[in-house]
Coordinates of C-alpha atoms and ligand atoms in Angstrom, one line a residue:
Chain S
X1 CA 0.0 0.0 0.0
X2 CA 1.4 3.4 -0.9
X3 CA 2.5 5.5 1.7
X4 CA -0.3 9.1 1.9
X5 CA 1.5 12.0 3.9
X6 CA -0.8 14.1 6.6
X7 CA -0.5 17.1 7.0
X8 CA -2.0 19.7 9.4
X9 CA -0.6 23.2 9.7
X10 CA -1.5 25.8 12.0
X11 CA -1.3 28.5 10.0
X12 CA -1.9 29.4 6.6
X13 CA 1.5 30.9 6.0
X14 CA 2.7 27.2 6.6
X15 CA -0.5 25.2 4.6
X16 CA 0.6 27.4 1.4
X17 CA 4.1 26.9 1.2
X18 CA 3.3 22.9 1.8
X19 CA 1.1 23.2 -1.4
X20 CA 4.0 25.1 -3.7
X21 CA 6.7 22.0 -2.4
X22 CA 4.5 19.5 -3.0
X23 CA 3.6 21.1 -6.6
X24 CA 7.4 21.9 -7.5
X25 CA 7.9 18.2 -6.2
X26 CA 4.9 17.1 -8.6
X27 CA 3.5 15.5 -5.7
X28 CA -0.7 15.7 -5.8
X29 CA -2.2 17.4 -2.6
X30 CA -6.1 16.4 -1.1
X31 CA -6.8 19.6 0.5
X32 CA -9.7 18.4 3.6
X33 CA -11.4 21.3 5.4
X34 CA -14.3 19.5 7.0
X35 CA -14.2 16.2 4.8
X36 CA -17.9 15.6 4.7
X37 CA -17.2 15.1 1.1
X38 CA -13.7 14.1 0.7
X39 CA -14.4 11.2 3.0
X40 CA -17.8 10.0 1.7
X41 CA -15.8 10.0 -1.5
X42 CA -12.6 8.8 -0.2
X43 CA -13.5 5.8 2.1
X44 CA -12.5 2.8 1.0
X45 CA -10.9 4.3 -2.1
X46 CA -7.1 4.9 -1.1
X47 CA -6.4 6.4 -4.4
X48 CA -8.6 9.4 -4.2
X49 CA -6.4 11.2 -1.4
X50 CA -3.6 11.2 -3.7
X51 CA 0.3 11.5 -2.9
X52 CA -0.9 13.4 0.6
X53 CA -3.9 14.9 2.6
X54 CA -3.9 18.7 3.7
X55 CA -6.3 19.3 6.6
X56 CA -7.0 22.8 6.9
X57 CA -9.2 22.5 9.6
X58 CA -6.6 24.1 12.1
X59 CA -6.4 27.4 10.4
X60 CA -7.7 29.9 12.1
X61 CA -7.1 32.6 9.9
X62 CA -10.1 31.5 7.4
X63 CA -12.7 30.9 9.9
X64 CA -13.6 34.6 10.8
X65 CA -16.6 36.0 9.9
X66 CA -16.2 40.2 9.8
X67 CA -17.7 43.3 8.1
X68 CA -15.3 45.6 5.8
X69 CA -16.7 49.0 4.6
X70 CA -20.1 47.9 2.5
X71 CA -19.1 44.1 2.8
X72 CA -18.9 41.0 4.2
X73 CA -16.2 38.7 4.5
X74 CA -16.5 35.0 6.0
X75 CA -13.4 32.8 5.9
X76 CA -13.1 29.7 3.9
X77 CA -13.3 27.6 6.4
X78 CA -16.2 28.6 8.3
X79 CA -18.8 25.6 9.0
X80 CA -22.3 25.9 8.2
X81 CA -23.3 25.9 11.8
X82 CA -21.2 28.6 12.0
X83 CA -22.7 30.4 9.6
X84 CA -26.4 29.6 10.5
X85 CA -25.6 31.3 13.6
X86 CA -23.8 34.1 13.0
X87 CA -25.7 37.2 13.8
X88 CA -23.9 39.9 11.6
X89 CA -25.0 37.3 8.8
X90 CA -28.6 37.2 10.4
X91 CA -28.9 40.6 10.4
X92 CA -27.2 41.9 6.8
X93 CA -27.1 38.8 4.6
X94 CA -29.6 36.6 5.9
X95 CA -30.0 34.2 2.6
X96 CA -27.2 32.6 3.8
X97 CA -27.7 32.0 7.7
X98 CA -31.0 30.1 6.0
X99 CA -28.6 28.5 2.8
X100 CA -26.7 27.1 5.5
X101 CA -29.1 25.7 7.8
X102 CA -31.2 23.4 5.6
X103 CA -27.4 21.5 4.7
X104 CA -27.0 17.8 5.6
X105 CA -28.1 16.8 9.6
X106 CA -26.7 18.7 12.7
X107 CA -23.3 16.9 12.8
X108 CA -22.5 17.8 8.9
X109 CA -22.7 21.6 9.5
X110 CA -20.8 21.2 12.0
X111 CA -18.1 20.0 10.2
X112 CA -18.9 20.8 6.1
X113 CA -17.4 24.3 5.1
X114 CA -18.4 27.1 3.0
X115 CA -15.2 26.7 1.3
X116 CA -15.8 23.1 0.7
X117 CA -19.3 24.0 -0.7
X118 CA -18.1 26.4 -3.3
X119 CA -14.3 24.5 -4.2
X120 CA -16.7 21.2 -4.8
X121 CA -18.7 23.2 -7.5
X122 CA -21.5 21.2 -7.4
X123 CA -25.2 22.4 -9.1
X124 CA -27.1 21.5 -6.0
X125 CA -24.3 23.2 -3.9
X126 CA -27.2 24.7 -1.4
X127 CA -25.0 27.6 -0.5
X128 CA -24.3 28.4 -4.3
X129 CA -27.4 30.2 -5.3
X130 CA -27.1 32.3 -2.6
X131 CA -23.7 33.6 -2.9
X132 CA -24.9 34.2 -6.7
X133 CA -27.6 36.4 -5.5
X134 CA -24.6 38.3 -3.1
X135 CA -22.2 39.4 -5.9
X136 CA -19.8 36.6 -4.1
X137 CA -15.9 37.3 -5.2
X138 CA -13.7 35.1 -3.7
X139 CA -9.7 35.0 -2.8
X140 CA -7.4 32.6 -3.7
X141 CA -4.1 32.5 -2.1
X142 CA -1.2 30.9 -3.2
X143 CA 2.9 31.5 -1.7
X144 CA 3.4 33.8 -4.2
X145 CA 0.2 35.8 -4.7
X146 CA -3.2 36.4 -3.8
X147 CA -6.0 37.1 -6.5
X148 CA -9.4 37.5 -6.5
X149 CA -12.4 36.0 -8.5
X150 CA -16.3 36.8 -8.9
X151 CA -18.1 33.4 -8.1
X152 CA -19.0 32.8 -11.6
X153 CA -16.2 33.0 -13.1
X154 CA -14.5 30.4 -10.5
X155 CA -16.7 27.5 -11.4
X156 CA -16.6 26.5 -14.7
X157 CA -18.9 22.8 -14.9
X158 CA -19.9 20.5 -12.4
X159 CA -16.9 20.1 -10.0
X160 CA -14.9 22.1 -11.7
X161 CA -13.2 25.1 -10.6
X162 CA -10.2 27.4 -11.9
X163 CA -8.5 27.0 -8.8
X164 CA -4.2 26.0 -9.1
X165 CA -2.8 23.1 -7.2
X166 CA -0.8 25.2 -5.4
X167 CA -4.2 27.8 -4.1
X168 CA -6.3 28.0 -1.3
X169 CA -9.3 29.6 -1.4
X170 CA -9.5 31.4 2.1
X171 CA -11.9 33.9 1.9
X172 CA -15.2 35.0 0.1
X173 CA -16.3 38.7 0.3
X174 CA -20.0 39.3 0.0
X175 CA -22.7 42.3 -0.5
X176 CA -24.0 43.8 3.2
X177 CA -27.8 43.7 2.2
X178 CA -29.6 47.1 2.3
X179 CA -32.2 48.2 4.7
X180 CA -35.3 47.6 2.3
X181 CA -33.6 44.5 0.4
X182 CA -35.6 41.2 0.6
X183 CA -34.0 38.0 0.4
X184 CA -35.2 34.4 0.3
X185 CA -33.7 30.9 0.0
X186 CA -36.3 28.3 -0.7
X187 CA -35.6 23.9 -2.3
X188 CA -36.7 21.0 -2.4
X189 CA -35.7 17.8 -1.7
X190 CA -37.5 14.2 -0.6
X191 CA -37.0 15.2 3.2
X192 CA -35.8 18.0 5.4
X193 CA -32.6 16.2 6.6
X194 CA -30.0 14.3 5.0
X195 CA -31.4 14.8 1.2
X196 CA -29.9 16.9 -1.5
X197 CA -32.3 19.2 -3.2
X198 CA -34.0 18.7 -6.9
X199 CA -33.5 22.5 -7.3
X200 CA -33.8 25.6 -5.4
X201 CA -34.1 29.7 -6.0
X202 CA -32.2 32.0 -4.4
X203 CA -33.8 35.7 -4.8
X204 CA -32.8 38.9 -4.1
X205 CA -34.9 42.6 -4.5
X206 CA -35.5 45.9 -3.4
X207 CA -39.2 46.8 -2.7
X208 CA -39.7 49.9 -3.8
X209 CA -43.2 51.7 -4.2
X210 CA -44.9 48.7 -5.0
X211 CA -42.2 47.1 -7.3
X212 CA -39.0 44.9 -7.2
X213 CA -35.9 46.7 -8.0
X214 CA -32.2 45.6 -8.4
X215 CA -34.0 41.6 -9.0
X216 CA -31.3 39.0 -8.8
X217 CA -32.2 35.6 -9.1
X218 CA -29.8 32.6 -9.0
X219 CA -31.4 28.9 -9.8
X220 CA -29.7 25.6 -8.2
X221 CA -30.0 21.9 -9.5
X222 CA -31.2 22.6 -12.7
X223 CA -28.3 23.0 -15.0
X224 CA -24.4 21.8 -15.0
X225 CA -23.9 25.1 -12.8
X226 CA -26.1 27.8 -10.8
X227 CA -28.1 29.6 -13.6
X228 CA -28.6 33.2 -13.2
X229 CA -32.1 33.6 -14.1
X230 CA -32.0 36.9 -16.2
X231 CA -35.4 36.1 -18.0
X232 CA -36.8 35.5 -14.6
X233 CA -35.0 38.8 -13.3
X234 CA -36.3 40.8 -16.5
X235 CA -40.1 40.0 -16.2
X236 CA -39.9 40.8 -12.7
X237 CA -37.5 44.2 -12.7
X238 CA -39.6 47.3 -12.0
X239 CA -43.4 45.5 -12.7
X240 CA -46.5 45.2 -10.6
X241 CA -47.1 41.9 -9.0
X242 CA -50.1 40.8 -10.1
X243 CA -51.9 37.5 -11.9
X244 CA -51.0 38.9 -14.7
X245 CA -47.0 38.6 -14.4
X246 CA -47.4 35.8 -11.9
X247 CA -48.9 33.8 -14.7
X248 CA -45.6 34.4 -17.2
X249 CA -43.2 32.8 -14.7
X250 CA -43.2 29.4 -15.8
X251 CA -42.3 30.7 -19.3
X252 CA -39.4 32.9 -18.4
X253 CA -38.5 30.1 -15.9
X254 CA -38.0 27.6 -19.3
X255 CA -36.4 29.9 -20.5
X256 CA -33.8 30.3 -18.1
X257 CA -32.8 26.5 -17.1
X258 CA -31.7 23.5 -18.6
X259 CA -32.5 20.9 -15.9
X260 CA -32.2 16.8 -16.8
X261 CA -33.4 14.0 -15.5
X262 CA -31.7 11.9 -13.2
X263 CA -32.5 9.5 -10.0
X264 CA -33.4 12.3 -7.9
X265 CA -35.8 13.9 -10.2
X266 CA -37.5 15.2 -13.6
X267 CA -36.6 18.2 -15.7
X268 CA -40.7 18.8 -15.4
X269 CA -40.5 18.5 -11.9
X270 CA -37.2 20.8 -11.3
X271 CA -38.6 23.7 -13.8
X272 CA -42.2 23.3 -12.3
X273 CA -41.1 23.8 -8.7
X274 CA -39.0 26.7 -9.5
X275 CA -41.7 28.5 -10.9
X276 CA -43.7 27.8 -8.0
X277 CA -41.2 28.9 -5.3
X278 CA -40.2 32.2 -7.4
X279 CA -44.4 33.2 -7.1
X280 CA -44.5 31.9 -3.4
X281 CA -41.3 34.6 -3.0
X282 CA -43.3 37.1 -4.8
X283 CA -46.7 36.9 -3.4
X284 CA -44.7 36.7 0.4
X285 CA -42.8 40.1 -0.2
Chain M
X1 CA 2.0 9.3 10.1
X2 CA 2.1 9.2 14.1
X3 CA -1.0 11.2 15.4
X4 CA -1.8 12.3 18.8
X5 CA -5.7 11.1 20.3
X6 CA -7.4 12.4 23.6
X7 CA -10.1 9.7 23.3
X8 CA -12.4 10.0 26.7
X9 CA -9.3 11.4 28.3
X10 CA -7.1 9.0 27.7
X11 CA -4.5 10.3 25.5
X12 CA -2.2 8.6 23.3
X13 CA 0.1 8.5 20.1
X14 CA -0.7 5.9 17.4
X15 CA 1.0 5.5 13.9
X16 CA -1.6 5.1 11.0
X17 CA -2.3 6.6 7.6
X18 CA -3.8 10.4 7.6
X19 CA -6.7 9.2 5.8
X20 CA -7.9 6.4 8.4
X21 CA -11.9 7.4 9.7
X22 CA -11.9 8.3 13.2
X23 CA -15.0 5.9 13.5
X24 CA -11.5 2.9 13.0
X25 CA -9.3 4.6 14.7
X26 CA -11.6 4.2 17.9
X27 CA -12.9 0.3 17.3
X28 CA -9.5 -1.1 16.3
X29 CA -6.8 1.3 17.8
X30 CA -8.6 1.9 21.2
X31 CA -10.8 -1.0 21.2
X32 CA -13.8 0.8 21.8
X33 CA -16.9 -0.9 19.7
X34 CA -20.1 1.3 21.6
X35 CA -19.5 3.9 18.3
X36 CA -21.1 1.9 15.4
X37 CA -20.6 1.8 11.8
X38 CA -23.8 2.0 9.6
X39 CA -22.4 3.9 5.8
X40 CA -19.6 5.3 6.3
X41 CA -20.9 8.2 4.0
X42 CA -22.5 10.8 7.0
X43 CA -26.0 9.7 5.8
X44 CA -26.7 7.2 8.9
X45 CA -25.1 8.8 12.4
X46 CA -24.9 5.3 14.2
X47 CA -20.9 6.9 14.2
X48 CA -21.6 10.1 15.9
X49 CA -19.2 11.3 18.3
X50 CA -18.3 14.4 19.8
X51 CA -15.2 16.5 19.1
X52 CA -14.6 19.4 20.9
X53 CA -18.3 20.0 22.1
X54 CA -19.9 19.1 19.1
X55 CA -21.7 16.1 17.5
X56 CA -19.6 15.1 14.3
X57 CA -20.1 11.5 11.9
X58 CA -16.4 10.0 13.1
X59 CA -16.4 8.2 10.1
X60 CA -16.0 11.4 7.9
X61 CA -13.1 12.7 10.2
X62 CA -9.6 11.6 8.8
X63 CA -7.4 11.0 11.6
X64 CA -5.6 13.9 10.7
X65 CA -7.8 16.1 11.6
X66 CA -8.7 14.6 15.2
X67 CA -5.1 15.7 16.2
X68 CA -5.0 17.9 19.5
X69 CA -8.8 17.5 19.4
X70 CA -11.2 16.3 22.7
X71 CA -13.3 13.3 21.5
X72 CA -16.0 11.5 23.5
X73 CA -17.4 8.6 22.3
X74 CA -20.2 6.7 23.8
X75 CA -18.2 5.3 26.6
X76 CA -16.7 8.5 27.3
X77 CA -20.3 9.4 28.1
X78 CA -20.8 7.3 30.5
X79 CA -19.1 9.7 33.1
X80 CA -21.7 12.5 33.1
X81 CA -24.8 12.2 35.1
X82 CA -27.1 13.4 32.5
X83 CA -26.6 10.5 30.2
X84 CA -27.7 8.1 32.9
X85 CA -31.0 9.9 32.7
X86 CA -31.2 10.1 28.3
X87 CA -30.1 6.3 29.2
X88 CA -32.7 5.6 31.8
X89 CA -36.0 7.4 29.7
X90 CA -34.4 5.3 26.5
X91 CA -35.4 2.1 28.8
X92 CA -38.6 3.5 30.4
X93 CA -40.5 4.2 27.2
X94 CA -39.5 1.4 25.2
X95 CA -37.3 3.4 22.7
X96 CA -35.0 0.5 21.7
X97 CA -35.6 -2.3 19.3
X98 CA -32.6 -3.6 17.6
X99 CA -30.2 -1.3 19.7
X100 CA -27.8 -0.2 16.6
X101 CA -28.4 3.5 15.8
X102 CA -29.1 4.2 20.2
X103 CA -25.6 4.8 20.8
X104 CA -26.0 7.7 18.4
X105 CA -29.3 8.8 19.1
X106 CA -27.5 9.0 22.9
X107 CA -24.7 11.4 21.4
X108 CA -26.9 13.7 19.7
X109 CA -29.3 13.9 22.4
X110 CA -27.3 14.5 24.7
X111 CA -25.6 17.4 22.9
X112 CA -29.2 19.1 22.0
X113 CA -30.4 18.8 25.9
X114 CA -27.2 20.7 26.4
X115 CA -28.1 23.6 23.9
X116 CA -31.3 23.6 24.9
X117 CA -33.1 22.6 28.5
X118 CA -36.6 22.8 26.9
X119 CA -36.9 21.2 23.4
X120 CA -40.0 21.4 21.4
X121 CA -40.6 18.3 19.8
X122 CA -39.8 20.0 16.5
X123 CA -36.6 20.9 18.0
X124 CA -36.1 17.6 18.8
X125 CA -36.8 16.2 15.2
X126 CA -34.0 18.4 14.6
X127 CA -31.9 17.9 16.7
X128 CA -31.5 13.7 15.9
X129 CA -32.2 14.8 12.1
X130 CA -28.7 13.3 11.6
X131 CA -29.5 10.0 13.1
X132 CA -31.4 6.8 11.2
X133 CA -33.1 4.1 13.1
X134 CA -34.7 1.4 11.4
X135 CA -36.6 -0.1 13.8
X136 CA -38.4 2.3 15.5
X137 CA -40.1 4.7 14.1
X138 CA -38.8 7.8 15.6
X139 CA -41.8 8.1 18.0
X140 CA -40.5 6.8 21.4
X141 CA -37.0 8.3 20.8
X142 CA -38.7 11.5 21.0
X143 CA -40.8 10.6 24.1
X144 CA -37.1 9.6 25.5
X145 CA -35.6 12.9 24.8
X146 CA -38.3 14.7 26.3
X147 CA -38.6 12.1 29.0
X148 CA -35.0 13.4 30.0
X149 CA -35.6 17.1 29.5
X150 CA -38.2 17.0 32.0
X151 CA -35.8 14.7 34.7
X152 CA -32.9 17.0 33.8
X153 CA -34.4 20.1 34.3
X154 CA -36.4 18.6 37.9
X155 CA -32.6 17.8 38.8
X156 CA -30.9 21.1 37.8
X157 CA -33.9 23.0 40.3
X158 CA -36.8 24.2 38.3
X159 CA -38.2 24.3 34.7
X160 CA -36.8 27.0 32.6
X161 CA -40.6 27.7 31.7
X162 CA -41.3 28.1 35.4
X163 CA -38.4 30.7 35.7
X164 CA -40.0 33.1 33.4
Ligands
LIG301 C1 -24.5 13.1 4.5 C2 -24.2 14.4 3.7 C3 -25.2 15.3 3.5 C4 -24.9 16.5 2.7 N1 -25.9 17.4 2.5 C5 -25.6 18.5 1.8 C6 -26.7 19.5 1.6 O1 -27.8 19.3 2.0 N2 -26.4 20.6 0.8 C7 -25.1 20.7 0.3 O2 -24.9 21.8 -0.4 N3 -24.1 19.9 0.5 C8 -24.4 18.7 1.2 N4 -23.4 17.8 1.4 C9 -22.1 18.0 0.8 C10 -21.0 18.7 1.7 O3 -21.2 18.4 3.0 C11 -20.9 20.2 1.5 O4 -20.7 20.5 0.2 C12 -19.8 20.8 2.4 O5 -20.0 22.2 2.3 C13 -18.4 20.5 2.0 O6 -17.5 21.1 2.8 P1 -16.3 20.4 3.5 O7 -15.5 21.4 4.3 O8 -16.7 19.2 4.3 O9 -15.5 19.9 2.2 P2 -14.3 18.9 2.0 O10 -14.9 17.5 1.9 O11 -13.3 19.0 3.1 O12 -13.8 19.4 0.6 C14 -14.6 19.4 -0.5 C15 -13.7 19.8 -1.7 O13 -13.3 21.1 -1.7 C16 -11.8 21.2 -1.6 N5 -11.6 22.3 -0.6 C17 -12.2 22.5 0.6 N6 -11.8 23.7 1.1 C18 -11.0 24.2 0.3 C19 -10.2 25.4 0.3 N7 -10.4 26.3 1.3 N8 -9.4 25.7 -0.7 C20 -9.3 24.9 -1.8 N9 -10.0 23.7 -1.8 C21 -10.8 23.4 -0.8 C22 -11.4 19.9 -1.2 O14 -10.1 19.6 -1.7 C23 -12.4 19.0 -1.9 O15 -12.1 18.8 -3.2 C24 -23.6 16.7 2.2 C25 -22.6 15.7 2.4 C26 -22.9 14.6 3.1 C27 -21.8 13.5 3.4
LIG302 S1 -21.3 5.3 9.6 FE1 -20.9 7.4 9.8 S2 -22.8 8.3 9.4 FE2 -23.1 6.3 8.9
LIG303 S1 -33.4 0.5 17.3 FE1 -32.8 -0.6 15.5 S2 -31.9 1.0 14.3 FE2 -32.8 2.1 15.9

């Protein structure tokens, strides 16, 4: 059996040159944070954690959560527990305290990251749409240099990110929500625990004399990445919410998405229940 | 790689690959068998153990990570008063049939009635959310849980409610 190294350093100073030996060296680095999905990948499949296994669970550096000028940032490796019970996120960002508590069972958030989340790039990532919504831009550091990314420009297909072998995401920087700004996080999924959802809308407005302004809507689980709805976004922008507009959504909706079919559900299904959270949003703001 | 464990207290070094589950290291390197295995994929929580104050699925830890860390398991449990009365309302309603997901359901309801004196049963559901049992049907395990709260908070002097 091939010998894996461990690794666990304390700071990130340490984790990031460990990434640029091992990469000069050619050796291949598993980064962990919380491993609720390296693991459930990686047990009983040696091969998957490479030439060596970076826990990053130690660094406290990425698991602050703190407000600069108009923004937010949270560190990588905050949990979702965490998160669910921040209160600077209750109060000015609030999708994501309720992104981050529907995730898993009790004893995944407190372990699964929001780094983790975002670096596995996954369409029914739950905290995804959310950071859509937030203008998410995200750091990646490396020993050499730090740079910084807009969400959708970091994930490029289903599990698949620009990130280098020798980066670490460490932190993601996010809007502070306005006064009047209305947010909502709504999927669905076979149970409330323990099930990943079929698809889910993340939506973001300002309510202003009647009207939704500044619409922002960012779909989950039904394309190969988080769709930004802009058809969805368009019919909404600036209009009265009556029967009348209610009644276009399922048209804009179709033609926003791609969703498939697969074991957990139908395209119907997926496109269907989109349209019908998106008019439960509107009718509820 | 030789890693460092405080398992119940007891504290020692053992040499194994980075990778290895915590939910092995503690049935084969420290003998103890009350933490079961069930998936091994976070879905089941028969594994559940806590790790500095909070309920984790010990077979999605790598052993790397439990370095430096506090982990009680099950037997660890044992030592605080408040599990022999989770243990004791288990028994008195009849909330265990085959007996393979309790010593999880034990762990995570132990750690809610630590959060929270007076749990809703709602809260409750949530609370075990993380934790399958196939025999059972959820139903006494919540009459257990609040079965304890009640004992736990006559203990501790006075209902939280009652305070108010
Ligand atoms: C039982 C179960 C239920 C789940 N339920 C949900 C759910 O409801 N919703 C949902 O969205 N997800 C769910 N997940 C998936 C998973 O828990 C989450 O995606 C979680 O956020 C992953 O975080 P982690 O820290 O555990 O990631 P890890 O497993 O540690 O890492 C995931 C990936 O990201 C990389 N990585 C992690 N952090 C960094 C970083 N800072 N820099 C660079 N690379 C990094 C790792 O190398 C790896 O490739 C579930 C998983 C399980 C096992
Ligand atoms: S064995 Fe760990 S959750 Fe099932
Ligand atoms: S008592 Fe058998 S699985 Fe719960």
């Amino acid at each position: 059996m091939k010998n894996i190294n461990g690794f666990l350093p304390l700071n990130l100073e340490e984790a990031l040159l460990i990434l640029k030996h091992s990469y000069k060296n050619g050796r291949k680095v598993r980064i962990v944070a919380g491993g609720t999905d390296v693991m459930a990948r990686g047990n009983g499949n040696q091969s998957f954690f490479l030439d060596s296994v970076l826990d990053i669970s130690a660094l406290k550096e990425i698991q602050e959560i703190k407000t600069c000028e108009d923004k937010i940032k949270i560190g990588a490796g905050c949990t979702h527990a965490q998160i669910a019970k921040s209160i600077l996120l209750k109060n000015h960002a609030s999708i994501l305290t309720k992104a981050s508590s529907v995730i898993g069972s009790p004893q995944i958030r407190h372990r699964g990251t929001i780094g983790g989340n975002i670096c596995n790039a996954s369409p029914v990532g739950d905290i995804l749409p959310s950071l859509y919504v937030l203008n998410a831009v995200l750091t990646l550091a490396s020993a050499s240099q730090k740079r910084e990314v807009p969400i959708k420009e970091f994930i490029k297909g289903p599990g698949r990110t620009i990130i280098q072998p020798d980066e670490l995401l460490t932190e993601i920087t996010v809007d502070m929500l306005g006064e009047n700004e209305f947010t909502d996080y709504r999927r669905s999924a076979t149970r409330k625990a323990l099930a990943i959802s079929k698809s889910s809308v993340a939506f973001r407005g300002i309510k202003k004399e009647g009207v939704l302004v500044g619409v922002k809507i960012a779909l989950g689980s039904v394309g190969p990445v988080i769709i930004s709805a802009h058809n969805c976004e368009k019919l909404i922008e600036g209009k009265k919410i009556d029967e009348e507009m209610l009644a276009q959504i399922p048209s804009a909706v179709q033609a926003d998405c791609k969703p498939i079919d697969d074991l957990r559900s139908t395209k119907e299904y997926r496109s269907h229940v989109v349209g019908v959270f998106l008019a439960e949003i509107l009718r509820s703001c | 790689m030789k890693i460092n464990f405080n398992i119940n207290g007891i504290v020692k070094e053992v040499d194994i690959p980075p990778q290895k589950p915590l939910c092995d290291v503690i049935r084969e390197d420290f003998g103890l068998t009350g933490t079961k295995i069930g998936c091994r994929e976070g879905e089941c929580g028969a594994c559940t153990v806590i790790m500095d104050g909070m309920t984790v699925n010990s077979c999605l830890v790598p052993a790397v990570s439990a370095e430096g860390r506090e982990i009680i398991t099950i037997e660890g449990l044992q030592q605080f008063p408040e599990t022999e009365i989770i243990n004791d309302n288990f028994k008195k309603v009849g909330a265990v049939q085959c007996g393979y997901c309790i010593p999880g359901m034990v762990m995570s309801s132990y750690a809610l009635l630590k959060d929270n004196k007076n749990p809703t049963e709602d809260e409750i559901r949530q609370g075990l959310s993380g934790n399958l049992c196939r025999c059972t049907g959820y139903k006494r395990i919540v009459l257990a849980v609040e079965g304890a709260a009640r004992d736990l908070n006559k203990i501790e002097g006075g209902n939280e409610d009652e305070k108010h």
